[in-house]
Short mmCIF file of C-alpha atoms in Angstrom, two decimals:
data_model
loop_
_atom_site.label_atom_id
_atom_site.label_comp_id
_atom_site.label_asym_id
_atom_site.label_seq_id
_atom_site.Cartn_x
_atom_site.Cartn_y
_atom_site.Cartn_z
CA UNK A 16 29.86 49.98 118.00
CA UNK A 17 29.39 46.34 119.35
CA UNK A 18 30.86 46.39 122.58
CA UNK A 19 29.96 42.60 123.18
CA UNK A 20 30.26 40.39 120.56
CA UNK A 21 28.67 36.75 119.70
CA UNK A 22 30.36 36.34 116.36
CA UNK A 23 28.28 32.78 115.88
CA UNK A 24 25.17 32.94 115.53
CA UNK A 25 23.93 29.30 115.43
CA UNK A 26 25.47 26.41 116.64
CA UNK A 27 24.22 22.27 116.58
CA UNK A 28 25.99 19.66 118.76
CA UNK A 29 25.23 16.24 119.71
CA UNK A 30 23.28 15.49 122.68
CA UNK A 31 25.68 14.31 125.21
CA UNK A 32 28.54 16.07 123.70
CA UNK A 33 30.16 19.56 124.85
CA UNK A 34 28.71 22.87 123.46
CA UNK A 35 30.69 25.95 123.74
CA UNK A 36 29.09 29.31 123.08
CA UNK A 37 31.89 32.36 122.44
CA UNK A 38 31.44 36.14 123.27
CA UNK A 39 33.82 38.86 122.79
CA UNK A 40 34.16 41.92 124.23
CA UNK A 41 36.25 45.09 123.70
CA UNK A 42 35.69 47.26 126.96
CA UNK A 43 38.32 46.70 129.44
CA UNK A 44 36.35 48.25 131.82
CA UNK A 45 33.55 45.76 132.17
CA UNK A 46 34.13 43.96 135.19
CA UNK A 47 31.23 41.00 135.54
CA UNK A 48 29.72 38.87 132.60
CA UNK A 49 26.76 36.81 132.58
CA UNK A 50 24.90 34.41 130.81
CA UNK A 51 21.45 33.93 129.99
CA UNK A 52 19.74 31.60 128.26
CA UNK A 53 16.08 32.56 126.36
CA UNK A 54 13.44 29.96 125.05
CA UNK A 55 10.87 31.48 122.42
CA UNK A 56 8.14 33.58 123.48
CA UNK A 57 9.93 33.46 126.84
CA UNK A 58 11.88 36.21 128.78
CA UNK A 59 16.08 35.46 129.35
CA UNK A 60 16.69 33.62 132.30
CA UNK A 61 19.80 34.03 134.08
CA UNK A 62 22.43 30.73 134.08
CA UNK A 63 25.98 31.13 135.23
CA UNK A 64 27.94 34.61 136.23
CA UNK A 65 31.64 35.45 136.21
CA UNK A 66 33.19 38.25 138.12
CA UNK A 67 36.38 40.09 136.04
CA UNK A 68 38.70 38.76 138.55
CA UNK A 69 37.98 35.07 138.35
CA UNK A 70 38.83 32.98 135.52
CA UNK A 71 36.84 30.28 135.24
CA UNK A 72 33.43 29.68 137.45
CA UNK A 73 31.08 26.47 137.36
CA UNK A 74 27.64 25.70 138.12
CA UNK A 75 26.75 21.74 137.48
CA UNK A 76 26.78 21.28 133.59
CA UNK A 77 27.91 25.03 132.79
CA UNK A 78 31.18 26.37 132.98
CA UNK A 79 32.48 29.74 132.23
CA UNK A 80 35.74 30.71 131.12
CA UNK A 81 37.35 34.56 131.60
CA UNK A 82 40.14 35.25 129.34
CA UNK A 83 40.92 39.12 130.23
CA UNK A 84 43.85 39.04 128.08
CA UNK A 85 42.14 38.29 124.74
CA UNK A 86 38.58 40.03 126.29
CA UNK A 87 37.09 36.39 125.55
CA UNK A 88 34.03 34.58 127.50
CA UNK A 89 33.01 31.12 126.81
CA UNK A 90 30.18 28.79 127.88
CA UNK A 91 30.87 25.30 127.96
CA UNK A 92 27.39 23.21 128.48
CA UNK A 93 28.94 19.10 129.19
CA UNK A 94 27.06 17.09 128.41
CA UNK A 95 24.72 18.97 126.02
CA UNK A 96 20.90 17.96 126.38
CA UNK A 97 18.08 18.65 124.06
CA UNK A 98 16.57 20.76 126.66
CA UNK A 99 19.66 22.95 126.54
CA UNK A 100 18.07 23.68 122.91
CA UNK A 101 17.60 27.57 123.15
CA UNK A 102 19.75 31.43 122.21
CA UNK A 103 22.35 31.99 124.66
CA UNK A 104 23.46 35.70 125.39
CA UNK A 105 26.40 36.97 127.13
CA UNK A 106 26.17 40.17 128.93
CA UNK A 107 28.80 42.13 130.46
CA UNK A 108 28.72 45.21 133.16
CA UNK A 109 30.65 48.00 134.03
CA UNK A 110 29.66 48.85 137.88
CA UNK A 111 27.24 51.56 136.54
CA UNK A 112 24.18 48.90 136.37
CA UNK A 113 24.20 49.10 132.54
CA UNK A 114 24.01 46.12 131.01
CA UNK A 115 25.20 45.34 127.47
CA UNK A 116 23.87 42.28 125.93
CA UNK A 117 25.71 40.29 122.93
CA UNK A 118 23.24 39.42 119.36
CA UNK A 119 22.70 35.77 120.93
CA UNK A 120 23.91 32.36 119.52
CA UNK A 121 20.96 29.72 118.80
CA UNK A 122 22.03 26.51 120.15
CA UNK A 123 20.07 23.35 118.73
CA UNK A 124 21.31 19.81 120.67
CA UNK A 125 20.44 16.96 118.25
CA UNK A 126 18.74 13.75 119.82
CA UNK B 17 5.37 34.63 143.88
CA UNK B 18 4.68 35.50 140.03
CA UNK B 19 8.19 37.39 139.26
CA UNK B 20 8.38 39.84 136.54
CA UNK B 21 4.38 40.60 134.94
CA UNK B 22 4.04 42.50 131.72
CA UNK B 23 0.76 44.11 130.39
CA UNK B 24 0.02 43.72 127.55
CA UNK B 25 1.39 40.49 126.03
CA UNK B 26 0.77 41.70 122.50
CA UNK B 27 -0.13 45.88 120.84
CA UNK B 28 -0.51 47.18 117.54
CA UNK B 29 -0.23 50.51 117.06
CA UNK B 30 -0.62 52.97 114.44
CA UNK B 31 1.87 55.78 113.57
CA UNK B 32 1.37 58.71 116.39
CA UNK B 33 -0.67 57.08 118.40
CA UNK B 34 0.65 56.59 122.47
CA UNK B 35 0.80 53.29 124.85
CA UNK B 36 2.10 52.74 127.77
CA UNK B 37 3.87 49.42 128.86
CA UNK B 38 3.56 48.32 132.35
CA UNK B 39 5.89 46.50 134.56
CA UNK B 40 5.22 45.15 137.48
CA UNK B 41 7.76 42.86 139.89
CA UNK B 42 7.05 41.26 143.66
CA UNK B 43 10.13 40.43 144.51
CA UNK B 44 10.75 43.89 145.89
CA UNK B 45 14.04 44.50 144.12
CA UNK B 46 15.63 48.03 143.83
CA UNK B 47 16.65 48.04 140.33
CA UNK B 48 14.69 47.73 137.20
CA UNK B 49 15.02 47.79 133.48
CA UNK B 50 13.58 48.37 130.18
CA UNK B 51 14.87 46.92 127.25
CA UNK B 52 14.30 46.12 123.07
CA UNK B 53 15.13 43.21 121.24
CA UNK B 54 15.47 43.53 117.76
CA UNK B 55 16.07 41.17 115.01
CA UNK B 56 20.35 40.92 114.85
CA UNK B 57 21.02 43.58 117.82
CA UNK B 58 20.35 41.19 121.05
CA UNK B 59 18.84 43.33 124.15
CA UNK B 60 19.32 46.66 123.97
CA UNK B 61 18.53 49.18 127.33
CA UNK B 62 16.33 51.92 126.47
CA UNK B 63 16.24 52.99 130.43
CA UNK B 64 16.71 51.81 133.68
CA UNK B 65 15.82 53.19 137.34
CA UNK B 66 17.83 52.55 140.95
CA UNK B 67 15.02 52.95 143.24
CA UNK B 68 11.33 54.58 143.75
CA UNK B 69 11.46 58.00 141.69
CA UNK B 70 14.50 58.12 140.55
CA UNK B 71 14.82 57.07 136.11
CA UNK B 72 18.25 56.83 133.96
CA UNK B 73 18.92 56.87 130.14
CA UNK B 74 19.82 53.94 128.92
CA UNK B 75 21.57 53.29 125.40
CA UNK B 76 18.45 54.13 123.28
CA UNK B 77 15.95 56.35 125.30
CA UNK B 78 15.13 58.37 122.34
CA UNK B 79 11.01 58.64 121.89
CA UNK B 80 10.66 56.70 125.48
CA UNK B 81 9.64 58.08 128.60
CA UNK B 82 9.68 56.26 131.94
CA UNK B 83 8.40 56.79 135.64
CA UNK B 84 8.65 54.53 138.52
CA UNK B 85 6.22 55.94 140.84
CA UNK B 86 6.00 53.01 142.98
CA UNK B 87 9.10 50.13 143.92
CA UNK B 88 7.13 47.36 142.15
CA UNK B 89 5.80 49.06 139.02
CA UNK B 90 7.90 50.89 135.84
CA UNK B 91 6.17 52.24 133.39
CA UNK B 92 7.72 52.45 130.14
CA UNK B 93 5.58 55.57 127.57
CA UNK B 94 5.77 55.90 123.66
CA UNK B 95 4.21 59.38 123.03
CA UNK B 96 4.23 59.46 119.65
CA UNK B 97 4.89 55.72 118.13
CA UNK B 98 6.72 55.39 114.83
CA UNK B 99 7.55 52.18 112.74
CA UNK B 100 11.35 52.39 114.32
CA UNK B 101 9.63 51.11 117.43
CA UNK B 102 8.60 47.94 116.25
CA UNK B 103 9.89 45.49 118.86
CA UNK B 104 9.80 43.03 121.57
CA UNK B 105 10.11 44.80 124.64
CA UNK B 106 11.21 43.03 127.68
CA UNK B 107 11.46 44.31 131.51
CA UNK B 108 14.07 43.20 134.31
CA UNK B 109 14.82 43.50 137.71
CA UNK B 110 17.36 42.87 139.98
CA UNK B 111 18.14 43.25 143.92
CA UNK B 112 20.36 45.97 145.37
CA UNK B 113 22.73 43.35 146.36
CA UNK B 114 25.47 42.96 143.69
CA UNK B 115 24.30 39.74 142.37
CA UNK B 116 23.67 41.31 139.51
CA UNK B 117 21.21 38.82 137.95
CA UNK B 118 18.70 40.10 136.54
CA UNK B 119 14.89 38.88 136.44
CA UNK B 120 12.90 38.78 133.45
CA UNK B 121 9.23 38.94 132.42
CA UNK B 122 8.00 37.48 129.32
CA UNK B 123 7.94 40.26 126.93
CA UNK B 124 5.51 42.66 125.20
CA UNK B 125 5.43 42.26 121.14
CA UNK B 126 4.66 45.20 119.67
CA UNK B 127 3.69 46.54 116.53
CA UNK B 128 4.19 50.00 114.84
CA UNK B 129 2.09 50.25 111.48
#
């Protein structure tokens, strides 16, 4: 049972246009999300966080958006740059220090 | 400062034989993790530990064993490998303090024949 989902698995945008990377989730419980972003034959790197009882948080080009009601997460990356070119996974936890990680959507940002 | 090591960057194994995966962090954090990425399944936690001796199950723990005999180093054990095992294993850590981001290394590919 997929408690976190990324439902897209690829995405291409533009470079200099918005991306936005969806994840889904169907624990009410989980009360923080994050984001990481993970180059090949690299380990994830953390980006942006969101705490359950925020609804949107930014960090320079990255934006996250809480929607508790529809247990919906999106990362909007404005504008996109090639370097932004990677998998992004959302992650959500519960208090308990488990973390449960999405399948990962491949972003590619056309030059 | 080098972060999160891992040793070894790349193992093949055959069927029954046993490796052990190190992890090593210098960042003194508290908490540290083990997980497996597989093809279509993201990260997945095998297990996790909240401080010097102490080890928790994460979602898949079955034919892993763990020990974190010393803050900056978790061991992660196969005892008996089997094809199933076949995987990219990646460590974490993160601080006590509830940041809750978590801290890489670069991954161990591994290879069950």
């Amino acid at each position: 049972d997929q408690q976190v989902k990324q439902n897209s698995p690829s995405l291409s945008v533009q470079e200099g246009r918005i991306s936005i990377l969806n994840c889904d989730y169907t624990n009410s419980m989980f009360d923080y999300f994050l984001w990481y972003k993970k180059y090949p034959a690299e380990g994830p790197t953390f980006l942006i966080s969101i705490s359950s009882i925020k609804d949107k948080n930014e960090d320079g080009r990255f934006t996250v958006f809480l929607n508790k009601s529809a247990k919906h997460l999106s990362l909007h990356i404005v504008p996109s740059q090639p370097g932004d070119s990677a998998v992004y996974f959302c992650a959500a936890i519960s208090g308990t220090y488990k973390y449960i990680f999405g399948t990962g959507t491949r972003l590619k940002v056309l030059a | 400062n080098a972060g999160v090591t891992q040793t070894p960057k790349f193992r093949v194994l055959k069927t029954g034989q046993s490796m052990t995966l190190l992890c090593a962090q210098d960042m003194n954090h508290e908490y540290m993790y083990w997980y497996r990425q597989d093809p279509g399944m993201g990260l997945r936690l095998i297990h996790y530990s909240v401080g010097e001796g102490t080890t928790a199950k994460g979602e898949v723990p079955d034919g892993y064993n763990v020990s974190r005999l010393k803050k900056q180093n978790f061991l992660l054990g196969l005892e008996s490998a089997a094809p199933s095992q076949t995987s990219v294993y990646f460590c974490a850590s993160s601080p006590r303090i509830s940041s809750y981001e978590q801290y890489f290394g670069p991954g161990t590919r591994l290879t069950v024949t």
